[in-house]
């Protein structure tokens, strides 16, 4: 989908070597990106489902930055789906 493009979170190839990592797209709306960041940080601290997600990822040895990246991708997909859902 194209939802991530709007909030600058659509992944593009990044990192050196064989890391398999992606970085945020440099284009997009910086205000929407900031809202996404704020949403992710709030969810990490308040939402029980996301607290469980953070705990699972920490147990896997992920850094806070990697956890935030995954959570922001999920939120961007969730928002885009709700905005494009047809209601009849």
Coordinates of N, CA and C in Angstrom, one line a residue:
X1 N 0.8 -1.2 0.0 CA 0.0 0.0 0.0 C 0.9 1.3 0.0
X2 N 0.2 2.4 -0.2 CA 0.9 3.6 -0.2 C 0.8 4.4 1.0
X3 N 0.2 3.9 2.1 CA -0.1 4.6 3.3 C 1.2 5.1 4.0
X4 N 2.2 4.4 3.9 CA 3.5 4.8 4.5 C 4.1 6.0 3.9
X5 N 3.8 6.2 2.6 CA 4.4 7.3 1.9 C 3.9 8.6 2.5
X6 N 2.7 8.7 2.9 CA 2.1 9.9 3.4 C 2.8 10.3 4.7
X7 N 3.1 9.4 5.5 CA 3.7 9.7 6.8 C 5.2 9.4 6.8
X8 N 5.8 9.3 5.6 CA 7.3 9.1 5.5 C 7.8 7.9 6.2
X9 N 6.9 6.9 6.2 CA 7.4 5.7 6.9 C 7.4 4.5 6.0
X10 N 7.2 4.7 4.7 CA 7.3 3.6 3.8 C 8.8 3.2 3.7
X11 N 9.1 2.0 3.9 CA 10.5 1.5 4.0 C 11.2 1.6 2.7
X12 N 12.4 2.0 2.7 CA 13.3 2.0 1.6 C 14.6 1.2 2.0
X13 N 15.3 0.7 1.1 CA 16.5 -0.1 1.4 C 17.5 0.8 2.2
X14 N 18.1 0.3 3.2 CA 19.0 1.1 4.0 C 20.0 0.2 4.7
X15 N 21.0 0.8 5.4 CA 21.9 0.0 6.1 C 23.0 -0.5 5.1
X16 N 24.1 -0.9 5.7 CA 25.2 -1.4 4.9 C 25.4 -2.9 5.0
X17 N 26.0 -3.5 4.1 CA 26.2 -4.9 4.2 C 24.9 -5.7 4.1
X18 N 24.9 -6.8 4.9 CA 23.7 -7.7 4.8 C 22.9 -7.6 6.1
X19 N 22.6 -6.3 6.5 CA 21.8 -6.1 7.7 C 20.4 -6.5 7.5
X20 N 19.9 -6.3 6.3 CA 18.5 -6.6 6.0 C 17.5 -5.5 6.6
X21 N 18.1 -4.4 6.9 CA 17.3 -3.3 7.5 C 16.8 -2.3 6.5
X22 N 15.8 -1.6 6.9 CA 15.2 -0.6 6.0 C 15.2 0.7 6.8
X23 N 15.1 1.8 6.1 CA 15.0 3.1 6.8 C 13.8 3.8 6.3
X24 N 13.4 4.8 7.0 CA 12.2 5.6 6.6 C 12.4 6.4 5.4
X25 N 11.4 6.5 4.6 CA 11.5 7.2 3.3 C 11.7 8.7 3.7
X26 N 12.5 9.4 2.9 CA 12.8 10.8 3.3 C 11.8 11.8 2.8
X27 N 10.9 11.4 2.0 CA 9.8 12.3 1.5 C 8.6 12.1 2.4
X28 N 7.6 13.1 2.3 CA 6.4 12.9 3.1 C 6.1 14.1 3.9
X29 N 5.1 14.0 4.7 CA 4.6 15.1 5.6 C 5.2 15.0 7.0
X30 N 6.0 16.0 7.3 CA 6.7 15.9 8.6 C 5.8 16.0 9.8
X31 N 4.6 16.7 9.6 CA 3.7 16.8 10.7 C 3.0 15.4 11.0
X32 N 2.7 14.7 9.9 CA 2.1 13.4 10.0 C 3.1 12.4 10.7
X33 N 4.4 12.6 10.3 CA 5.4 11.8 10.8 C 5.6 12.0 12.3
X34 N 5.5 13.2 12.7 CA 5.6 13.6 14.1 C 4.4 13.0 14.9
X35 N 3.3 13.1 14.3 CA 2.1 12.5 15.0 C 2.2 11.0 15.1
X36 N 2.8 10.3 14.1 CA 3.1 8.9 14.2 C 4.0 8.6 15.3
X37 N 5.1 9.4 15.4 CA 6.1 9.2 16.4 C 5.5 9.3 17.8
X38 N 4.7 10.3 18.0 CA 4.0 10.6 19.3 C 3.1 9.4 19.6
X39 N 2.3 9.0 18.6 CA 1.4 7.9 18.8 C 2.2 6.6 19.3
X40 N 3.3 6.3 18.6 CA 4.0 5.1 18.9 C 4.6 5.2 20.3
X41 N 5.1 6.4 20.7 CA 5.7 6.5 22.1 C 4.6 6.4 23.1
X42 N 3.5 6.9 22.9 CA 2.4 6.8 23.8 C 1.9 5.4 24.0
X43 N 1.8 4.7 22.8 CA 1.3 3.3 22.9 C 2.3 2.4 23.6
X44 N 3.6 2.7 23.4 CA 4.7 1.9 24.0 C 4.6 2.0 25.6
X45 N 4.1 3.1 26.1 CA 4.0 3.3 27.5 C 2.7 3.0 28.1
X46 N 1.6 3.1 27.3 CA 0.3 3.0 27.9 C -0.6 1.8 27.5
X47 N -0.5 1.4 26.2 CA -1.4 0.4 25.7 C -0.9 -1.0 26.0
X48 N -1.7 -1.8 26.7 CA -1.2 -3.1 27.2 C -0.8 -4.0 26.0
X49 N -1.4 -4.0 24.9 CA -1.0 -4.8 23.7 C 0.4 -4.4 23.3
X50 N 0.6 -3.1 23.2 CA 1.9 -2.7 22.7 C 3.0 -2.9 23.8
X51 N 2.6 -2.8 25.0 CA 3.6 -3.1 26.1 C 4.1 -4.6 26.0
X52 N 3.1 -5.5 25.7 CA 3.5 -6.9 25.4 C 4.4 -7.0 24.2
X53 N 4.1 -6.3 23.2 CA 4.9 -6.3 22.0 C 6.3 -5.9 22.3
X54 N 6.4 -4.8 23.1 CA 7.8 -4.3 23.4 C 8.5 -5.3 24.2
X55 N 7.8 -6.0 25.2 CA 8.5 -7.0 26.0 C 9.0 -8.2 25.2
X56 N 8.1 -8.6 24.2 CA 8.5 -9.7 23.3 C 9.8 -9.3 22.5
X57 N 9.8 -8.1 22.0 CA 10.9 -7.7 21.1 C 12.2 -7.5 22.0
X58 N 12.0 -7.0 23.2 CA 13.2 -6.9 24.1 C 13.8 -8.3 24.4
X59 N 12.9 -9.2 24.6 CA 13.4 -10.6 24.9 C 14.1 -11.2 23.7
X60 N 13.8 -10.7 22.5 CA 14.5 -11.1 21.3 C 15.8 -10.4 21.1
X61 N 16.1 -9.4 22.0 CA 17.3 -8.7 21.9 C 17.3 -7.5 21.0
X62 N 16.1 -7.0 20.7 CA 15.9 -5.8 19.8 C 16.2 -4.5 20.6
X63 N 16.7 -3.5 19.9 CA 17.0 -2.2 20.5 C 15.7 -1.4 20.6
X64 N 15.6 -0.4 21.4 CA 14.4 0.5 21.5 C 14.1 1.0 20.1
X65 N 15.1 1.4 19.4 CA 15.0 2.0 18.0 C 14.3 1.0 17.1
X66 N 14.8 -0.2 17.1 CA 14.2 -1.3 16.2 C 12.7 -1.5 16.6
X67 N 12.4 -1.5 17.9 CA 11.1 -1.8 18.4 C 10.2 -0.6 17.9
X68 N 10.6 0.6 18.0 CA 9.9 1.8 17.6 C 9.6 1.7 16.1
X69 N 10.6 1.3 15.3 CA 10.5 1.2 13.9 C 9.4 0.2 13.5
X70 N 9.4 -0.9 14.1 CA 8.3 -1.9 13.8 C 6.9 -1.4 14.3
X71 N 6.9 -0.8 15.4 CA 5.6 -0.3 15.9 C 5.0 0.8 15.0
X72 N 5.9 1.7 14.6 CA 5.5 2.8 13.7 C 5.0 2.3 12.4
X73 N 5.6 1.2 11.8 CA 5.1 0.6 10.6 C 3.8 0.1 10.8
X74 N 3.5 -0.6 11.9 CA 2.2 -1.2 12.2 C 1.2 -0.1 12.3
X75 N 1.5 1.0 13.0 CA 0.5 2.0 13.2 C 0.2 2.7 11.9
X76 N 1.2 2.9 11.0 CA 1.0 3.6 9.7 C 0.1 2.7 8.9
X77 N 0.3 1.4 8.9 CA -0.6 0.5 8.1 C -2.0 0.5 8.7
X78 N -2.2 0.6 10.0 CA -3.5 0.6 10.7 C -4.2 1.9 10.3
X79 N -3.5 3.0 10.4 CA -4.2 4.3 10.0 C -4.6 4.4 8.6
X80 N -3.7 3.9 7.7 CA -4.0 4.0 6.3 C -5.2 3.1 6.0
X81 N -5.3 1.9 6.6 CA -6.4 1.0 6.3 C -7.7 1.6 6.8
X82 N -7.7 2.3 8.0 CA -8.9 2.9 8.5 C -9.3 4.1 7.6
X83 N -8.4 4.8 7.0 CA -8.7 6.0 6.2 C -9.2 5.6 4.8
X84 N -8.8 4.4 4.3 CA -9.2 4.0 3.0 C -10.4 3.0 3.0
X85 N -10.8 2.6 4.2 CA -11.9 1.7 4.3 C -13.2 2.3 3.7
X86 N -13.9 1.6 2.9 CA -15.1 2.1 2.3 C -16.3 1.8 3.3
X87 N -17.1 2.9 3.6 CA -18.2 2.7 4.4 C -19.5 2.9 3.6
X88 N -20.4 2.0 3.6 CA -21.6 2.1 2.9 C -22.8 2.2 3.8

